[in-house]
Coordinates of C-alpha atoms in Angstrom, one line a residue:
X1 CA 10.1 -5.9 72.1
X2 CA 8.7 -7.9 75.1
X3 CA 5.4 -7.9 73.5
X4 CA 6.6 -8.7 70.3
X5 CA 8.1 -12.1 72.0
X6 CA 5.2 -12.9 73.6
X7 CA 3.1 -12.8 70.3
X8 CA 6.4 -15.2 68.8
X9 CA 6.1 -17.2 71.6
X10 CA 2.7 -18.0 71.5
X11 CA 2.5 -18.6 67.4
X12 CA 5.7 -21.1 67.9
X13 CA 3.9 -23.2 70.6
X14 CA 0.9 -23.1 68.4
X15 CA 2.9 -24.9 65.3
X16 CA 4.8 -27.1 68.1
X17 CA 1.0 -28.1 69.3
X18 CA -0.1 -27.9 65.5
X19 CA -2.9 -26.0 66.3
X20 CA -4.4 -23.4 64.0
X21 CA -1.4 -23.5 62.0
X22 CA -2.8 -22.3 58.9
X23 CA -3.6 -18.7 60.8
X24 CA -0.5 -18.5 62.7
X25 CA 1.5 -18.8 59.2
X26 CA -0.6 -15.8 57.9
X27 CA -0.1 -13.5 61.1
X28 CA 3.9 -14.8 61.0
X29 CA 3.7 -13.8 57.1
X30 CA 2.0 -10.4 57.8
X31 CA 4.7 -9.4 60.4
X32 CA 7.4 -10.6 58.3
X33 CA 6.2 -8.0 55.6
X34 CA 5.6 -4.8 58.0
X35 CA 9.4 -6.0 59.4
X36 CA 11.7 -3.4 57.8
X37 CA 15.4 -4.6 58.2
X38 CA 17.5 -7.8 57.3
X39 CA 18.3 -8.2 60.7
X40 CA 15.0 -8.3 62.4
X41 CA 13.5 -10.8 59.7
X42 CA 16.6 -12.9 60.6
X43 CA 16.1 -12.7 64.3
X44 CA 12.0 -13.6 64.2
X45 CA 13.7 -16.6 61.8
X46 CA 15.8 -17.8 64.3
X47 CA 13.5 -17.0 66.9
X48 CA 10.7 -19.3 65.8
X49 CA 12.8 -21.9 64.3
X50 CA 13.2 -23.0 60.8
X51 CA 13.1 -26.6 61.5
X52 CA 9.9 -25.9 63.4
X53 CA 8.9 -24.0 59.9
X54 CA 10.3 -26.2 57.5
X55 CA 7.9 -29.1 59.5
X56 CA 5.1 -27.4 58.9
X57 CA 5.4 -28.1 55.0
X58 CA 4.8 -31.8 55.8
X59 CA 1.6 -31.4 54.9
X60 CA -0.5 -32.4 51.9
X61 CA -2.8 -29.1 52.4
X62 CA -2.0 -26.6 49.6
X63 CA -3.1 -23.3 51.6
X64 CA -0.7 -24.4 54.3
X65 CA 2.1 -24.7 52.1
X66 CA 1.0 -21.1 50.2
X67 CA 1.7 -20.0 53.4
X68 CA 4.6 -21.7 54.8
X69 CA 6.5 -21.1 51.8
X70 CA 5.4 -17.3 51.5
X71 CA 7.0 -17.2 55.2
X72 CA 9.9 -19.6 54.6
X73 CA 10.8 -17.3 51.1
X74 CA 11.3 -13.7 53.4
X75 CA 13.6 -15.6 56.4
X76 CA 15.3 -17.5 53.8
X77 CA 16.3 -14.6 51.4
X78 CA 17.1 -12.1 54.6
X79 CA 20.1 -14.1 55.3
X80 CA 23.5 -13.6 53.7
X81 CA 24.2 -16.6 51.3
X82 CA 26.8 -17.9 53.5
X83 CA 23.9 -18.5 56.2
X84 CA 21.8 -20.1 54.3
X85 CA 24.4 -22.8 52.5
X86 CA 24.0 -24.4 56.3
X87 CA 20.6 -25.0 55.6
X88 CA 21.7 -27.1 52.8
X89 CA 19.7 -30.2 53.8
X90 CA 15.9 -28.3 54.4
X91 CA 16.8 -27.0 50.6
X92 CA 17.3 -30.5 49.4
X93 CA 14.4 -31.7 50.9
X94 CA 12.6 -29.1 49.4
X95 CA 14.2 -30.3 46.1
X96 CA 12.1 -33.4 46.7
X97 CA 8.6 -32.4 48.0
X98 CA 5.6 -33.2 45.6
X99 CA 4.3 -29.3 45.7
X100 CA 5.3 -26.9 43.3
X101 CA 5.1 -24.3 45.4
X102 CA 7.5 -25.8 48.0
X103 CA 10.0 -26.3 44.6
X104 CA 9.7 -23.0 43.4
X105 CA 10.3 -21.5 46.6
X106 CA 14.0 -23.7 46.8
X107 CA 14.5 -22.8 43.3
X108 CA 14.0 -19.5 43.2
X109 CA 16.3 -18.7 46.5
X110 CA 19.1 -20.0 44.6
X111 CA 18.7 -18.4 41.6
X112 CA 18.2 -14.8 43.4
X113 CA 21.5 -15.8 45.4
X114 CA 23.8 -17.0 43.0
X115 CA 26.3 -14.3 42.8
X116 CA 27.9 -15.8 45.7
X117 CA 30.4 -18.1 44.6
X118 CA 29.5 -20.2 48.0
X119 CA 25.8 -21.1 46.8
X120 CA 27.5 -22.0 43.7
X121 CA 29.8 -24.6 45.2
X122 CA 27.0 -26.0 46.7
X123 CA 24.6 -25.9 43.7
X124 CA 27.5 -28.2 42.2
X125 CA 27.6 -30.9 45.0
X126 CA 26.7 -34.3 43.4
X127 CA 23.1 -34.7 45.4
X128 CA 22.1 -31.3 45.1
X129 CA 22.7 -31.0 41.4
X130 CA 21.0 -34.0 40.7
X131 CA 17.8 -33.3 42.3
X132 CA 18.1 -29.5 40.6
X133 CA 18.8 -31.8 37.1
X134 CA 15.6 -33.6 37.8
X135 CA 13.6 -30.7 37.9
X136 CA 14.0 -30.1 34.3
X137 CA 11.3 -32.8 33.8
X138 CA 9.1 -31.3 36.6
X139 CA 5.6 -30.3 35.1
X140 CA 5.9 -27.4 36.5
X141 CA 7.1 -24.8 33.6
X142 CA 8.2 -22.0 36.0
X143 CA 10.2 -24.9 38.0
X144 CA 11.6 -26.4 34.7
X145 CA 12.9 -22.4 33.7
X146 CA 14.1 -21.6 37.3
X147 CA 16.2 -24.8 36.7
X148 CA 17.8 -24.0 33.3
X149 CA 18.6 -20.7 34.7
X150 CA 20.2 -22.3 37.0
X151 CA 22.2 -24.5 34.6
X152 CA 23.1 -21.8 32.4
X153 CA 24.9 -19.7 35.3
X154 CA 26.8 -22.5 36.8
X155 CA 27.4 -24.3 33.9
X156 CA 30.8 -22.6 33.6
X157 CA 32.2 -22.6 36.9
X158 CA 35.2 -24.9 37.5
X159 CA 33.6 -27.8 39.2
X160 CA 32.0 -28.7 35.8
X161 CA 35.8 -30.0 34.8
X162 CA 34.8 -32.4 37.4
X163 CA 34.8 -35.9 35.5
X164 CA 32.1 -37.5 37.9
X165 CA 30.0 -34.7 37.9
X166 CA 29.8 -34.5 34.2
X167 CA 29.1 -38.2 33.7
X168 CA 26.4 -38.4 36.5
X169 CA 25.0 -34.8 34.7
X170 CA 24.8 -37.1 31.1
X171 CA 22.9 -39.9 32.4
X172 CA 20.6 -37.6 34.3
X173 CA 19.9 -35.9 31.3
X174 CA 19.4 -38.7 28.9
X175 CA 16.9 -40.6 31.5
X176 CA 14.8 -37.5 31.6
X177 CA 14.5 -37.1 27.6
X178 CA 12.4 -41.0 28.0
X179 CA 9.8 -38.9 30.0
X180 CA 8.0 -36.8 27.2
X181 CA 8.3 -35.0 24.0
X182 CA 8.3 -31.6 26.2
X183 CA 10.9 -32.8 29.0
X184 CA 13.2 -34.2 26.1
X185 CA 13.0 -30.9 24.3
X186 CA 14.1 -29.0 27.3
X187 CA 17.0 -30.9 27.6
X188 CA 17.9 -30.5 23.9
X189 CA 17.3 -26.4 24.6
X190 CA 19.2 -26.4 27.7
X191 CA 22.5 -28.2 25.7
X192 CA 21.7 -25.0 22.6
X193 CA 21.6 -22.4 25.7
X194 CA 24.9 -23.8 26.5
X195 CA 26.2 -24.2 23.2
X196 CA 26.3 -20.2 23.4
X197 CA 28.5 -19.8 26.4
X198 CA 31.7 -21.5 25.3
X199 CA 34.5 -23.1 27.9
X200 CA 33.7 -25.7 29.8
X201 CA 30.1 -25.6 29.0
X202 CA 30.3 -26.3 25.2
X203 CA 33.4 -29.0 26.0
X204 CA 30.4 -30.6 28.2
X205 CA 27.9 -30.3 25.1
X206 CA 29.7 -31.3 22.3
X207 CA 30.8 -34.3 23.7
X208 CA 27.2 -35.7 24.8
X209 CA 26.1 -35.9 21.8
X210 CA 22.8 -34.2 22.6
X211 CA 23.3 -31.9 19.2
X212 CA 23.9 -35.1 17.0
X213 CA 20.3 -36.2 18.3
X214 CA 19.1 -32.9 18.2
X215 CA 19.5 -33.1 14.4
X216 CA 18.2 -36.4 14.3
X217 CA 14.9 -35.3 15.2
X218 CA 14.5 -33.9 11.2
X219 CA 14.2 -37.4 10.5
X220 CA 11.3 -38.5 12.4
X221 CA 7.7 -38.3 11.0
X222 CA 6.2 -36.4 13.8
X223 CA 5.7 -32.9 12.2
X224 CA 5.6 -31.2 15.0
X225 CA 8.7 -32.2 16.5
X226 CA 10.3 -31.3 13.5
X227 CA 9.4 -27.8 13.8
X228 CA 10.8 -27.8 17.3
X229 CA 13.7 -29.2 16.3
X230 CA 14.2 -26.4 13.7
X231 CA 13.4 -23.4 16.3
X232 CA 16.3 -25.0 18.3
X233 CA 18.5 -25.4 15.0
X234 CA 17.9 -21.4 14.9
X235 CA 19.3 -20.8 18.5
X236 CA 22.4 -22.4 17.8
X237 CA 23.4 -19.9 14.4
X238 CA 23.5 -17.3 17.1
X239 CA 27.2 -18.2 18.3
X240 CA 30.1 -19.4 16.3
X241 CA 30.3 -22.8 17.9
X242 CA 27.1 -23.6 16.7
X243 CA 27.6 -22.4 13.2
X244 CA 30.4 -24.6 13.1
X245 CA 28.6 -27.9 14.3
X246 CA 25.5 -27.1 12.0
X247 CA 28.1 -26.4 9.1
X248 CA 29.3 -30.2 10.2
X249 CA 26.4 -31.7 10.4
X250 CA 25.1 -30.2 6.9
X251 CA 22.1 -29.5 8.5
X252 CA 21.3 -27.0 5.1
X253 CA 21.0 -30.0 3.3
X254 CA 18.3 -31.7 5.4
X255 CA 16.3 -28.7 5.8
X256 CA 16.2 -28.3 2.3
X257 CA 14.8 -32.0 1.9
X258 CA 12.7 -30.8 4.9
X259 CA 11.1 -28.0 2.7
X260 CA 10.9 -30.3 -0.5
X261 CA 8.3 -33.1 1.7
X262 CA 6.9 -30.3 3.0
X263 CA 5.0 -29.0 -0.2
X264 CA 3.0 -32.7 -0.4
X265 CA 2.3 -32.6 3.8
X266 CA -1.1 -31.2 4.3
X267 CA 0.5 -30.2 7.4
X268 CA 3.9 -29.2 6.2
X269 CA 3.0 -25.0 6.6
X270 CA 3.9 -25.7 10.4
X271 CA 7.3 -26.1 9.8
X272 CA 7.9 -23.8 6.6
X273 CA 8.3 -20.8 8.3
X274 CA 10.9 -21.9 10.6
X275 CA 13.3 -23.2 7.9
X276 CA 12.7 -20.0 5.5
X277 CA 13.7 -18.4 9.1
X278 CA 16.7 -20.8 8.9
X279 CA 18.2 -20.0 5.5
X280 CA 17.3 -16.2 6.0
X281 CA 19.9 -16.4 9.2
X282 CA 22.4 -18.3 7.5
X283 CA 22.1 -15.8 4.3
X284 CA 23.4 -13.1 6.7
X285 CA 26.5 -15.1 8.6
X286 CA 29.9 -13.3 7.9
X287 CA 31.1 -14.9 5.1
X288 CA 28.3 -16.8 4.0
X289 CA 28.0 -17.9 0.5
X290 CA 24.6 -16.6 -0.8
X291 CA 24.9 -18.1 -4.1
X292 CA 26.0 -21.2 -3.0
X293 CA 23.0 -21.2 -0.8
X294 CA 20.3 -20.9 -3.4
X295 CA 22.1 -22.2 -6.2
X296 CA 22.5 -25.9 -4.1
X297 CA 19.0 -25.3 -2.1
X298 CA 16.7 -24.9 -5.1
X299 CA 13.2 -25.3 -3.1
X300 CA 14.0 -22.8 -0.6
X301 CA 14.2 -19.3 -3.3
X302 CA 11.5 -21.1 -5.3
X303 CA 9.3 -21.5 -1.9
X304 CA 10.4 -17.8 -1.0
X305 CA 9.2 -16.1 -4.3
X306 CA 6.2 -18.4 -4.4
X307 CA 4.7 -17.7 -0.6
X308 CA 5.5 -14.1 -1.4
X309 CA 2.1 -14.3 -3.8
X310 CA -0.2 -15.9 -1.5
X311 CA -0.9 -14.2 2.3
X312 CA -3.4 -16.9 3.0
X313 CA -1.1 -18.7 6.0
X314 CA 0.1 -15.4 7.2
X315 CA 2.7 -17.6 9.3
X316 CA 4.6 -18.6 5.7
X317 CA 3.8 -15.4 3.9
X318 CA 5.5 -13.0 6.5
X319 CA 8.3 -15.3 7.0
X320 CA 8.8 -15.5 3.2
X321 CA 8.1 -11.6 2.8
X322 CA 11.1 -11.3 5.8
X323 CA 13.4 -14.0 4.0
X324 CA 13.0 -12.3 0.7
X325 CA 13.9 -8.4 2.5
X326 CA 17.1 -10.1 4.0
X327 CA 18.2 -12.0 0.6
X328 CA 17.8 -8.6 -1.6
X329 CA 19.7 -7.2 1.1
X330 CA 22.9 -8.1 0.0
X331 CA 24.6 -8.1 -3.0
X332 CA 25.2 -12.4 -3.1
X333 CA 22.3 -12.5 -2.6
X334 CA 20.6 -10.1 -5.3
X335 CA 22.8 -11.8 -7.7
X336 CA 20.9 -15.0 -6.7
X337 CA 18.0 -13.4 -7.7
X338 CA 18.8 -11.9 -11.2
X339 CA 18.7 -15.5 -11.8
X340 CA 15.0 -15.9 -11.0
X341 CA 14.4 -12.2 -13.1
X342 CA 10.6 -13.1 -14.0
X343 CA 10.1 -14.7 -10.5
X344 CA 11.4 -11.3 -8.3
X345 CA 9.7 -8.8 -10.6
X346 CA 7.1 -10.7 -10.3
X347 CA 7.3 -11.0 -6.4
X348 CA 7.8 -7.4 -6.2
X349 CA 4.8 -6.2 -7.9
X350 CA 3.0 -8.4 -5.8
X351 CA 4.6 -6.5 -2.7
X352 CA 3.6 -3.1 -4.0
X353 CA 0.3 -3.7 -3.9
X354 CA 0.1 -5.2 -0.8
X355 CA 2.0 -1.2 0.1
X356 CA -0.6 0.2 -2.1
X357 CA -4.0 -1.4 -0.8
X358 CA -4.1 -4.1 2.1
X359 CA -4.7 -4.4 5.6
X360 CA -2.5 -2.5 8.0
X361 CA 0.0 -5.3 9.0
X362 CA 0.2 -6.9 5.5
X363 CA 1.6 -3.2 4.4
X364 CA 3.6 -3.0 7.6
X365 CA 5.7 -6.2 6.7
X366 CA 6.3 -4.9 2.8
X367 CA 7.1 -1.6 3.7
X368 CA 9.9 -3.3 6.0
X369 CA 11.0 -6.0 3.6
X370 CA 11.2 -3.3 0.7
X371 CA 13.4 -1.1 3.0
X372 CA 16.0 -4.1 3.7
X373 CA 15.8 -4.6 -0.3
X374 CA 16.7 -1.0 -1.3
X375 CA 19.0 -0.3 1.9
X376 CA 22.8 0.0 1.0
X377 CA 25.3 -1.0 3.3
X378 CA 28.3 0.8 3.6
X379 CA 30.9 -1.8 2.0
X380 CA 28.8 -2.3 -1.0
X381 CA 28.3 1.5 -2.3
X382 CA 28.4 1.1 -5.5
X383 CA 26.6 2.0 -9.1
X384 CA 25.4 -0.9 -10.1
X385 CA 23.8 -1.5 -6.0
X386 CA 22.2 2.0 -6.4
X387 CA 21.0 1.1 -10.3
X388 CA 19.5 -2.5 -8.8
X389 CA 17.7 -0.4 -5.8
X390 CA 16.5 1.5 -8.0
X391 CA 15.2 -1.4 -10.4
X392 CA 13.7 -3.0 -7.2
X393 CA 11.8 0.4 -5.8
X394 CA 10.2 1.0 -9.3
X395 CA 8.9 -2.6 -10.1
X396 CA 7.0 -2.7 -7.1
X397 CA 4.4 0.2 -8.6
X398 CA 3.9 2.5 -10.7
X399 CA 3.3 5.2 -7.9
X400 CA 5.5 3.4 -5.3
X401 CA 6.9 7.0 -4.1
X402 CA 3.5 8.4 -3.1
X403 CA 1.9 5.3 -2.3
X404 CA 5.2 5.2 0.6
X405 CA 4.5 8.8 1.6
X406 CA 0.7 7.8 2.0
X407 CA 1.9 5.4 4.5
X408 CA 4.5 7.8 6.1
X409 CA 1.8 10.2 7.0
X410 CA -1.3 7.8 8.5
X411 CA -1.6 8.3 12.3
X412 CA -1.4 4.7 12.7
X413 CA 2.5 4.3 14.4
X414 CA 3.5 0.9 13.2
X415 CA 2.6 1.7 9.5
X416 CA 4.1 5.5 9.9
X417 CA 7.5 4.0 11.4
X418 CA 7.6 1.5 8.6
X419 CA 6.8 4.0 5.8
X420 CA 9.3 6.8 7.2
X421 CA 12.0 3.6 7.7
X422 CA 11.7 3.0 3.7
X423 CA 12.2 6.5 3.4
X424 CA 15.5 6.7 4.9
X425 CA 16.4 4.2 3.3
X426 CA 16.3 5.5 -0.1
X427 CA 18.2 8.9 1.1
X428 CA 21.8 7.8 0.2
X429 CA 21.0 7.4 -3.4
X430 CA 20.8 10.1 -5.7
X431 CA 17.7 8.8 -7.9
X432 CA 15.6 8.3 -4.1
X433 CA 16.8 12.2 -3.3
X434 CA 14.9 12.9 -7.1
X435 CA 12.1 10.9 -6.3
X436 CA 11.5 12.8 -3.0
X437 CA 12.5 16.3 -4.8
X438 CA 9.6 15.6 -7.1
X439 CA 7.5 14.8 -5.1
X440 CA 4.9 17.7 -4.0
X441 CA 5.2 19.0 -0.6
X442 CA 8.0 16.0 0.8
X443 CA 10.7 18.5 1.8
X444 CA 7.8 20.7 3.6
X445 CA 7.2 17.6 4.7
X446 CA 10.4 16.6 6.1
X447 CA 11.2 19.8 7.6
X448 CA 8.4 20.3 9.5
X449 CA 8.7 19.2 13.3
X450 CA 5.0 19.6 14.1
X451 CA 4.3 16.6 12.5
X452 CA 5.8 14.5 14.9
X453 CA 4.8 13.7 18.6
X454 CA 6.9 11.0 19.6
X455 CA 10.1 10.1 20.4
X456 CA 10.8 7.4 17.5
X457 CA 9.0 9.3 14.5
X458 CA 11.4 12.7 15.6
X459 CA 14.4 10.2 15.3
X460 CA 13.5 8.9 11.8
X461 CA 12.9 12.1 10.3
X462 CA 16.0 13.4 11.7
X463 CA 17.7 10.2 10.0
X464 CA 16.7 11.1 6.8
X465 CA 18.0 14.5 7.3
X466 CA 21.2 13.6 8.4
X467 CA 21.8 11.5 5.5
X468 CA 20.3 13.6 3.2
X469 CA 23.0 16.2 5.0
X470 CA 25.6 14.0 4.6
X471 CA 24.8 13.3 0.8
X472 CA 27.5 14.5 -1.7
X473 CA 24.7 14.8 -4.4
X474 CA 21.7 16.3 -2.5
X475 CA 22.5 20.0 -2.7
X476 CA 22.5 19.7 -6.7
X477 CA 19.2 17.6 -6.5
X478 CA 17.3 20.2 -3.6
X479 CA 19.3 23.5 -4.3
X480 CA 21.3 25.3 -2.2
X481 CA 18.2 27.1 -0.2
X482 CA 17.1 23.4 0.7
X483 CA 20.3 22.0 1.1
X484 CA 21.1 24.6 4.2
X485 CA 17.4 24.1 5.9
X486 CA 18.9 20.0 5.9
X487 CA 21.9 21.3 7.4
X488 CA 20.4 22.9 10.1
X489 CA 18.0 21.0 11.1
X490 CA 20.7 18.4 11.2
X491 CA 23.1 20.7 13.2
X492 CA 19.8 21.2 16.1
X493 CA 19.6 17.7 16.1
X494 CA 16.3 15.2 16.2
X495 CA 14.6 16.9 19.4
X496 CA 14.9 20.9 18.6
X497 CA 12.5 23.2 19.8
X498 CA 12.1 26.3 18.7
X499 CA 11.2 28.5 22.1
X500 CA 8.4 31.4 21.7
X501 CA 10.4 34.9 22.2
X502 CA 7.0 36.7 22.4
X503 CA 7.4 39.3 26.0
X504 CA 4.7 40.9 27.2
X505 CA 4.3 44.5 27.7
X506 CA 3.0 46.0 30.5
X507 CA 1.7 49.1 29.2

């Protein structure tokens, strides 16, 4: 240990001389990593000083601060989080400094140390918070995200009821949204993010008014900020705060006029995909009003059934090939499209032969939306759901059956997945068990384990199987024979192998 103090003793008077301090941080760095305890990093910390190491980044020379930070980052984060709150004022400093690096480094120690309720409190003091807030507009993204983190896991604690804090919070928020189209837009995704955690943090929110000029943003010409502004409207459907507000702020209605000035905006494809993505979410809220929906949206079914043609932007056409799965999964929303009869058939022909003859990922996405159209959910069972799944499966081909099983059995994963998920989703119904009695070989098929060599395509088979198990009308459709090879392969479960019994004979 003597010698090990003579080699700190030697690198400290070197940085105290600042000579060859460049070196000395890489030898300090490279003993802090072969250091194997807590304690030991904490005692060569203490040892050489880390106001003599925090000096050392007052420096404009971006190796030195690589490597005063990589050494500040292992004393710093050996040290319980009641230690290093007293070094509250290097952090703050570091706050300030022009190098990313040396922000980062400040940054990230708090976010890996903020289970303690102590580094908390003092995340929340007035200066500190502030200079965190002003990070947000930092052009450094990693800083900016380290920051919201931040945000997001204090943003809840009880200080926030703090009436000061909150207004100085607001008015650093709103002078950063001046900076730039990027900054502004973090903000606005910061005040979603916190939308979704309720308490204090969606009190703070909802009275700032950031959503209300969130929304605003539909209304400027820029077409690019608009789609933003949509991909953010889409964040807040994902907790019942934000529902409400958007359901407040009629924010259907805009989106809708959105997708109508689209059509005549030679740019207007950029932001298409995120409203179909919009009304496709809103379509599946509890308790939404599907036919309401379409009925007082006109342009967004029309758009749906018209991209559905056309996989030139791929963008709109998988969106609209998604948006049209999710409205035929439900029976609001089915309704909705008896209304445009010529228009669906039409748009389902136009899927099956996308199944039947197309590149891999054009399949890939029809296979998936056709499975969301024919799937049954368990509160809608029903005859005249099973007659309108069956309607759907048959206009999409005349084949549609084998043209599915050709996809079930290619060795490319994705399109196998996809073609086995359509699959099980026809096994409830009585009319899908005929279509897969009939067809040659499927129950071979089905039964045989061989076929499968992965974890996900032995769990979809065995899915079909269990429902087919499960089925009150599959015995009649398979036969009894059939019906008990389903039963136990369902009762050995999706991974079953069948050991070799052969013993050798020693003769």
């Amino acid at each position: 240990m003597a010698g090990m103090r003579e080699h700190l003793s030697t690198m400290r008077l070197a940085l105290q001389a600042g000579e060859n301090v460049i070196p000395v941080l890489h030898n300090l760095n490279t003993l802090l990593e072969a250091t194997p305890s807590n304690a030991e990093v904490q005692e060569i910390g203490s040892f050489m000083s880390l106001q003599l190491l925090f000096g050392c980044l007052n420096s404009a020379d971006a190796e030195q601060l690589r490597a005063c930070c990589a050494v500040l980052g292992k004393i710093l984060s050996s040290l319980p989080a009641e230690n290093l709150c007293e070094h509250r004022l290097y952090i703050e400093l570091g706050l300030q400094h022009m190098s990313d690096d040396v922000n980062s480094l400040c940054l990230g120690l708090l976010r890996r140390k903020l289970s303690s309720e102590a580094i908390k409190s003092m995340i929340l003091s007035a200066t500190m918070f502030h200079l965190i807030t002003q990070t947000l507009g930092s052009e450094s993204l990693h800083c900016a995200k380290l920051a919201m983190e931040i945000f997001l896991e204090v943003a809840n604690s009880p200080e926030m009821l703090d009436v000061k804090l909150r207004q100085a919070l607001l008015m650093d928020l709103e002078g950063l949204m001046g900076k730039s189209d990027i900054v502004r837009y973090r903000v606005y995704e910061l005040a979603v993010r916190m939308t979704s955690l309720g308490g204090e943090a969606t009190t703070f929110v909802q009275s700032s008014g950031l959503l209300q000029k969130l929304v605003g943003e539909l209304d400027l010409e820029d077409i690019l900020v608009k789609m933003n502004c949509v991909e953010l409207l889409l964040l807040l459907l994902e907790s019942q705060d934000g529902v409400q507000f958007l359901e407040a702020s009629e924010v259907l209605g805009k989106l809708h006029s959105l997708l109508l000035s689209a059509q005549q905006d030679p740019f207007g494809s950029v932001v298409i995909p995120g409203v179909l993505k919009y009304f496709g979410h809103v379509a599946l809220l509890e308790g939404a009003d599907v036919a309401a929906i379409c009925s007082q949206n006109p342009e967004f079914l029309r758009t749906v059934l018209a991209a559905v043609h056309s996989p030139q932007d791929d963008t709109v056409w998988g969106m609209a090939v998604d948006t049209f799965g999710v409205l035929g999964s439900t029976e609001a929303g089915r309704r909705s499209l008896e209304l445009h009869r010529s228009e669906t058939t039409a748009a389902l022909k136009r899927l099956g032969s996308f199944i039947a003859d197309s590149r891999s990922e054009l399949r890939i996405r029809c296979l998936e939306a056709v499975a969301m159209l024919v799937s049954c959910r368990e509160e809608e069972h029903g005859d005249w759901k099973a007659s309108k799944s069956r309607e759907i499966f048959h206009a999409l081909h005349p084949q549609i059956f084998q043209v599915v099983m050709k996809a079930a059995k290619q060795p490319f994963e994705d399109l196998h997945v996809a073609g086995l998920k359509l699959v099980s989703s026809l096994a409830p119904f009585e009319w899908g068990q005929r279509e897969m009695q009939s067809h040659p070989g499927f129950l071979e098929y089905l039964l045989d384990r061989q076929t499968e060599s992965d974890k996900t395509g032995k769990e979809l088979k065995y899915e079909i199987v269990h429902r087919l198990a499960g089925s009150s009308t599959a015995e009649g459709v398979f036969g009894s024979p059939s019906y008990l090879k389903l039963r136990k392969y369902d009762r050995e479960g999706p991974f079953f192998y069948a050991a070799d019994t052969t013993v050798a004979l020693e003769i």
